[in-house]
Amino acid sequence: MAAFHPTSWHPIKRPTIWQSRKQRNLCYNNSRIYSCCSSQPTWKTENNTFEQVLREYDLQPLRRRTINTVQINIGLYCNMACSHCHVESSPSRKETMSPQVAERIIQLISRTPSVKLVDITGGAPELHHMFRPLVLALSAMGKKIQDRCNLTVLLEPGQEDLVEFLATHQVDIVASLPCYEESNVRKQRGMGTFEKSILALQLLNRWGYGQGEGNKKLYLVYNPVEPQLPGKQSTLEQQYKKQLAEKFHIQFDKLYCLTNMPIQRYRKDLIRQGQLDSYCSLLEQSFQAENVKHVMCLDQIHISYEGTLYDCDFHYAVGLREKYQRNIWQVEHLDSLCNDHIQTASHCFGCTAGFGSSCQGSLVSE
């Protein structure tokens, strides 16, 4: 197992509130529908329309095939508070991963050879105490690492060496950029964000990211600003590459198109606009059976900052735990999660609608 040094680096101003083991156990022994924080509402699974549609198409209930991707939510603190953020991160959030949880995750990954990719998300992952120790340990194990980056974090005070650190350890960047037009980015992510994002992308390019070869991949993420499905990923990618290259001399490797899930902040926005029912109907009516065999939960597991297991990031956001209510101290290796039934809920239509959606973009060929 790779050496893990949780005290090898400390950010200047970051959250330090960790749950004690006693507090974690209280959460783990909670009821069937898990909600560790008051901001994470319980998610009821009665009248599961998604399961009904699977039966209508003679599709079997979802079971996990393998674990080749581990997604880690390192904590909810973020320097931004984007309107589409399904985990409701913001500068006021204090939740963050403890050294004990981080060390146990490293231990489990080291025992699971099938894991090829570790996807670190948040919040702003880079601003949490355990981010760099996790990257160092995973890099030493030879695992591919992805950092889900909001771009503006690269320009934060105290993070002047962050891009160098990411490049040195060949951490791929998955960066949110809702549009190549300033007005659309401002609507979703706030004033001044577009300019900072452009500067951050140019900085990444200077460090060798997004050049189409090598191990420093730069992926951009598109979310529709309006309540609609993403267009064709390949077409949007061409538009992004053309506009960013011509206007800002920016290069990147690939565009990921993600469907907005009708949960948390985005759900509240839809309610305010009076569009929740129509958007949910759009997702359901756009169901494509071909997408089901490609959904990301079949091959990955999500681990929250306090060590609880979920089938996906969206289930974590609404507090829907994996079927057997386990945490990282209740499994000896992640392969033991294979063949488990995967929980579903109505927001799962977001993954199966249209061209499909996952943390790696569209699911099927267009």
Coordinates of C-alpha atoms in Angstrom, one line a residue:
M1 CA 0.0 0.0 0.0
A2 CA 1.2 3.5 -0.9
A3 CA 2.4 5.7 2.0
F4 CA -0.2 8.1 3.1
H5 CA 0.8 11.4 4.8
P6 CA -2.3 13.3 5.8
T7 CA -0.3 16.1 7.4
S8 CA 2.1 16.7 4.5
W9 CA 0.3 19.8 3.3
H10 CA -2.1 22.3 4.8
P11 CA -4.0 25.0 2.9
I12 CA -4.1 28.5 4.3
K13 CA -7.8 28.9 5.1
R14 CA -9.9 25.8 4.7
P15 CA -12.6 24.0 6.7
T16 CA -11.4 21.8 9.6
I17 CA -14.7 20.5 11.0
W18 CA -14.6 16.7 10.9
Q19 CA -17.1 14.3 12.3
S20 CA -15.9 12.1 15.2
R21 CA -16.1 8.3 14.8
K22 CA -19.0 8.4 17.2
Q23 CA -20.9 10.9 15.1
R24 CA -20.1 8.9 12.0
N25 CA -21.5 5.7 13.6
L26 CA -24.7 7.5 14.5
C27 CA -25.1 8.5 10.9
Y28 CA -24.3 5.0 9.6
N29 CA -26.8 3.4 12.0
N30 CA -29.5 5.8 10.8
S31 CA -32.7 4.8 9.0
R32 CA -32.9 3.4 5.5
I33 CA -32.9 6.8 3.8
Y34 CA -29.7 8.5 4.9
S35 CA -29.4 12.2 5.6
C36 CA -26.2 13.2 7.5
C37 CA -26.7 16.9 7.1
S38 CA -29.9 19.0 7.5
S39 CA -29.2 20.4 4.0
Q40 CA -29.5 16.9 2.5
P41 CA -33.2 16.0 2.4
T42 CA -34.3 12.4 2.5
W43 CA -35.2 10.9 -0.9
K44 CA -38.3 8.7 -0.9
T45 CA -38.3 5.8 -3.3
E46 CA -42.0 5.0 -3.3
N47 CA -43.8 5.1 -6.7
N48 CA -40.4 4.8 -8.4
T49 CA -41.3 5.7 -12.0
F50 CA -37.9 4.8 -13.2
E51 CA -38.3 1.2 -12.1
Q52 CA -41.7 1.1 -13.7
V53 CA -40.2 2.2 -17.0
L54 CA -37.5 -0.4 -16.8
R55 CA -40.1 -3.1 -16.5
E56 CA -42.1 -1.6 -19.4
Y57 CA -39.0 -2.1 -21.6
D58 CA -38.4 -5.6 -20.2
L59 CA -35.1 -4.4 -18.7
Q60 CA -33.6 -6.0 -15.6
P61 CA -33.1 -4.0 -12.4
L62 CA -29.6 -2.5 -12.3
R63 CA -26.7 -4.4 -10.8
R64 CA -23.2 -3.2 -10.4
R65 CA -20.9 -5.0 -12.9
T66 CA -17.5 -4.0 -11.5
I67 CA -15.7 -1.2 -9.8
N68 CA -13.3 0.5 -12.3
T69 CA -14.0 4.1 -11.1
V70 CA -14.1 5.4 -7.5
Q71 CA -15.6 8.9 -7.2
I72 CA -14.7 10.7 -3.9
N73 CA -16.6 13.7 -2.6
I74 CA -13.9 15.2 -0.5
G75 CA -16.1 17.9 1.1
L76 CA -18.7 20.6 0.4
Y77 CA -16.6 23.7 1.0
C78 CA -16.3 25.7 -2.3
N79 CA -15.2 29.2 -3.2
M80 CA -18.3 29.4 -5.4
A81 CA -22.0 28.8 -5.1
C82 CA -23.2 27.9 -8.6
S83 CA -26.9 27.8 -9.3
H84 CA -26.7 24.3 -10.9
C85 CA -24.7 22.7 -8.1
H86 CA -26.5 19.5 -7.0
V87 CA -24.6 19.1 -3.8
E88 CA -25.2 22.8 -2.8
S89 CA -21.6 23.7 -2.2
S90 CA -20.6 27.2 -1.1
P91 CA -18.1 29.2 0.9
S92 CA -20.3 28.7 4.0
R93 CA -20.1 24.9 3.9
K94 CA -17.8 23.4 6.5
E95 CA -18.0 19.7 5.7
T96 CA -14.7 18.1 4.8
M97 CA -12.9 14.8 4.8
S98 CA -10.9 13.7 7.9
P99 CA -7.4 12.0 7.6
Q100 CA -8.9 8.8 9.0
V101 CA -11.5 8.6 6.1
A102 CA -8.9 9.5 3.5
E103 CA -6.5 6.8 4.8
R104 CA -9.2 4.1 4.7
I105 CA -10.2 5.0 1.2
I106 CA -6.6 4.7 0.0
Q107 CA -6.4 1.3 1.8
L108 CA -9.6 0.0 0.1
I109 CA -8.4 1.2 -3.4
S110 CA -5.1 -0.5 -2.9
R111 CA -7.0 -3.8 -2.2
T112 CA -9.1 -3.4 -5.4
P113 CA -7.0 -3.9 -8.6
S114 CA -10.0 -3.3 -10.8
V115 CA -10.0 0.4 -9.9
K116 CA -8.4 2.3 -12.7
L117 CA -9.7 5.8 -12.2
V118 CA -10.2 7.9 -9.1
D119 CA -12.5 10.9 -9.6
I120 CA -12.2 13.6 -6.9
T121 CA -15.0 16.0 -6.5
G122 CA -16.5 18.4 -4.0
G123 CA -17.1 21.4 -3.3
A124 CA -13.8 22.7 -4.6
P125 CA -11.7 19.5 -4.0
E126 CA -8.4 21.4 -4.2
L127 CA -9.3 23.6 -1.1
H128 CA -9.7 20.7 1.2
H129 CA -6.9 19.4 3.5
M130 CA -7.0 15.9 2.2
F131 CA -6.8 16.7 -1.5
R132 CA -3.0 16.7 -2.0
P133 CA -2.3 13.8 0.4
L134 CA -4.9 11.8 -1.6
V135 CA -3.3 12.7 -4.9
L136 CA 0.2 11.8 -3.7
A137 CA -0.9 8.4 -2.4
L138 CA -3.0 7.6 -5.5
S139 CA -0.3 8.7 -7.9
A140 CA 2.2 6.5 -6.1
M141 CA -0.2 3.6 -6.6
G142 CA -0.3 4.3 -10.4
K143 CA -4.0 5.2 -10.4
K144 CA -5.4 7.7 -12.9
I145 CA -6.7 10.7 -11.1
Q146 CA -9.3 13.2 -12.2
D147 CA -9.9 16.5 -10.5
R148 CA -13.3 18.1 -10.9
C149 CA -12.2 21.7 -11.0
N150 CA -14.3 24.9 -11.1
L151 CA -11.3 26.7 -12.7
T152 CA -11.6 29.8 -10.5
V153 CA -9.9 27.9 -7.7
L154 CA -6.7 27.9 -9.7
L155 CA -6.5 31.7 -9.1
E156 CA -7.3 31.6 -5.4
P157 CA -4.8 33.2 -3.0
G158 CA -2.6 30.6 -1.5
Q159 CA -3.0 28.3 -4.5
E160 CA -0.2 29.7 -6.6
D161 CA 1.5 26.3 -6.9
L162 CA -1.7 24.3 -7.5
V163 CA -1.4 24.0 -11.3
E164 CA 2.2 22.9 -11.0
F165 CA 1.2 20.3 -8.4
L166 CA -1.6 18.9 -10.7
A167 CA 0.7 18.8 -13.7
T168 CA 3.6 17.2 -11.8
H169 CA 1.3 14.3 -10.8
Q170 CA -0.4 14.2 -14.1
V171 CA -3.9 14.8 -12.7
D172 CA -6.5 15.2 -15.4
I173 CA -8.7 18.2 -15.1
V174 CA -12.5 18.1 -15.6
A175 CA -13.5 21.7 -15.6
S176 CA -17.0 23.3 -15.6
L177 CA -17.6 25.8 -18.4
P178 CA -21.3 26.1 -19.1
C179 CA -20.8 28.1 -22.3
Y180 CA -18.1 29.9 -24.3
E181 CA -20.2 33.1 -24.1
E182 CA -19.8 35.3 -21.0
S183 CA -23.5 36.0 -20.5
N184 CA -24.5 32.4 -20.1
V185 CA -21.6 31.6 -17.7
R186 CA -22.5 34.6 -15.6
K187 CA -26.1 33.4 -15.3
Q188 CA -25.1 30.0 -13.9
R189 CA -21.9 30.8 -12.1
G190 CA -21.9 34.5 -11.2
M191 CA -20.2 37.8 -12.1
G192 CA -16.5 37.7 -13.0
T193 CA -16.5 33.9 -13.2
F194 CA -16.1 33.8 -17.0
E195 CA -13.0 36.0 -17.0
K196 CA -11.3 34.0 -14.3
S197 CA -12.2 30.7 -16.0
I198 CA -10.5 31.9 -19.2
L199 CA -7.4 32.9 -17.4
A200 CA -7.3 29.6 -15.6
L201 CA -7.7 27.7 -18.9
Q202 CA -4.9 29.7 -20.4
L203 CA -2.7 28.9 -17.4
L204 CA -3.5 25.1 -17.8
N205 CA -2.5 25.3 -21.4
R206 CA 0.8 26.9 -20.5
W207 CA 1.4 23.9 -18.2
G208 CA 0.8 21.4 -21.0
Y209 CA -2.9 20.6 -20.5
G210 CA -5.3 20.2 -23.3
Q211 CA -2.7 19.6 -26.0
G212 CA -4.3 16.3 -27.3
E213 CA -1.5 14.0 -26.2
G214 CA 0.3 12.9 -23.1
N215 CA -1.1 12.4 -19.6
K216 CA -2.4 15.9 -18.8
K217 CA -5.9 15.8 -20.2
L218 CA -8.2 18.8 -20.0
Y219 CA -11.9 18.1 -20.3
L220 CA -14.6 20.8 -20.2
V221 CA -18.1 20.2 -18.9
Y222 CA -21.2 21.7 -20.5
N223 CA -24.5 22.0 -18.6
P224 CA -27.5 23.6 -20.4
V225 CA -28.4 27.0 -18.9
E226 CA -32.1 26.5 -19.8
P227 CA -34.2 23.6 -18.7
Q228 CA -33.6 21.4 -21.7
L229 CA -31.5 18.4 -22.8
P230 CA -27.9 18.9 -24.0
G231 CA -27.4 18.9 -27.8
K232 CA -25.1 16.5 -29.6
Q233 CA -21.8 16.3 -27.7
S234 CA -19.7 16.1 -30.8
T235 CA -21.3 19.2 -32.4
L236 CA -21.0 21.3 -29.2
E237 CA -17.4 20.2 -28.8
Q238 CA -16.6 21.5 -32.3
Q239 CA -18.3 24.8 -31.4
Y240 CA -16.4 25.1 -28.1
K241 CA -13.1 24.3 -29.7
K242 CA -13.6 26.8 -32.5
Q243 CA -14.8 29.7 -30.3
L244 CA -12.3 29.2 -27.5
A245 CA -9.4 28.9 -29.9
E246 CA -10.3 31.9 -32.0
K247 CA -11.2 34.2 -29.1
F248 CA -8.8 33.1 -26.4
H249 CA -6.2 30.8 -28.0
I250 CA -7.4 28.0 -25.6
Q251 CA -7.2 24.3 -26.4
F252 CA -8.8 21.3 -24.6
D253 CA -9.1 17.6 -25.2
K254 CA -12.8 16.8 -25.0
L255 CA -16.2 18.3 -24.1
Y256 CA -18.5 16.4 -21.7
C257 CA -22.2 17.2 -22.0
L258 CA -24.2 16.7 -18.7
T259 CA -27.9 16.8 -18.1
N260 CA -29.0 18.9 -15.2
M261 CA -30.6 16.8 -12.6
P262 CA -33.9 18.1 -11.1
I263 CA -32.5 18.0 -7.5
Q264 CA -31.3 20.4 -4.9
R265 CA -30.5 24.0 -6.1
Y266 CA -31.6 23.3 -9.7
R267 CA -34.9 21.8 -8.5
K268 CA -35.5 24.9 -6.5
D269 CA -34.8 27.1 -9.6
L270 CA -37.2 25.0 -11.6
I271 CA -39.9 25.4 -9.0
R272 CA -39.4 29.2 -8.9
Q273 CA -39.7 29.3 -12.7
G274 CA -42.8 27.0 -12.6
Q275 CA -41.0 24.5 -14.9
L276 CA -40.3 21.5 -12.6
D277 CA -43.2 19.3 -13.9
S278 CA -42.4 20.1 -17.5
Y279 CA -38.7 19.4 -17.1
C280 CA -39.2 16.1 -15.3
S281 CA -41.7 15.1 -18.0
L282 CA -39.1 16.0 -20.6
L283 CA -36.5 13.7 -19.0
E284 CA -39.0 10.8 -18.7
Q285 CA -40.4 11.2 -22.2
S286 CA -36.8 11.3 -23.6
F287 CA -35.9 7.9 -22.0
Q288 CA -33.7 5.8 -24.3
A289 CA -33.5 2.1 -23.4
E290 CA -30.1 1.8 -25.1
N291 CA -28.6 4.2 -22.5
V292 CA -29.4 1.9 -19.5
K293 CA -26.6 -0.6 -20.1
H294 CA -24.1 2.3 -20.2
V295 CA -25.1 4.3 -17.0
M296 CA -22.1 5.1 -14.9
C297 CA -23.4 3.5 -11.7
L298 CA -22.8 0.0 -13.2
D299 CA -19.1 0.4 -13.0
Q300 CA -18.4 2.8 -10.2
I301 CA -19.0 3.7 -6.5
H302 CA -19.3 7.0 -4.8
I303 CA -17.7 7.7 -1.4
S304 CA -18.8 10.8 0.5
Y305 CA -16.5 12.9 2.7
E306 CA -17.5 11.0 5.8
G307 CA -17.0 7.6 4.3
T308 CA -20.5 6.6 3.3
L309 CA -21.1 4.5 0.1
Y310 CA -23.5 5.6 -2.6
D311 CA -24.3 4.3 -6.1
C312 CA -23.6 7.8 -7.6
D313 CA -23.0 11.4 -6.9
F314 CA -26.6 12.3 -7.5
H315 CA -27.8 9.8 -4.9
Y316 CA -25.4 11.3 -2.5
A317 CA -26.8 14.7 -3.1
V318 CA -30.3 13.6 -2.1
G319 CA -29.3 11.2 0.6
L320 CA -30.2 7.9 -1.1
R321 CA -27.6 5.4 0.2
E322 CA -26.6 2.2 -1.5
K323 CA -28.8 -0.8 -0.9
Y324 CA -27.0 -2.3 2.1
Q325 CA -26.3 1.0 3.9
R326 CA -22.6 0.4 4.1
N327 CA -19.6 2.6 4.9
I328 CA -15.9 2.2 4.2
W329 CA -15.3 0.5 7.5
Q330 CA -17.9 -2.2 6.7
V331 CA -16.2 -3.5 3.6
E332 CA -12.7 -5.1 3.2
H333 CA -12.3 -4.3 -0.5
L334 CA -14.5 -2.5 -3.0
D335 CA -14.9 -5.7 -5.2
S336 CA -17.4 -6.9 -2.6
L337 CA -19.8 -4.3 -3.9
C338 CA -20.0 -6.0 -7.3
N339 CA -23.4 -7.7 -8.3
D340 CA -25.2 -5.5 -5.8
H341 CA -28.6 -4.1 -6.8
I342 CA -28.3 -0.4 -7.6
Q343 CA -30.8 2.0 -6.0
T344 CA -32.8 4.1 -8.5
A345 CA -35.1 7.1 -8.2
S346 CA -36.9 9.5 -10.6
H347 CA -33.8 11.6 -11.1
C348 CA -32.2 8.6 -12.9
F349 CA -34.1 9.7 -16.0
G350 CA -31.5 12.4 -16.2
C351 CA -28.9 9.8 -17.1
T352 CA -31.0 7.9 -19.6
A353 CA -32.6 10.8 -21.5
G354 CA -31.6 11.7 -25.0
F355 CA -28.0 10.9 -25.7
G356 CA -27.5 9.9 -22.1
S357 CA -25.5 11.6 -19.4
S358 CA -22.8 10.6 -17.0
C359 CA -19.8 12.2 -15.3
Q360 CA -17.9 11.3 -18.5
G361 CA -20.4 13.0 -20.8
S362 CA -22.8 11.3 -23.3
L363 CA -23.4 7.6 -23.0
V364 CA -24.0 6.5 -26.6
S365 CA -22.7 7.3 -30.1
E366 CA -24.5 10.1 -31.7

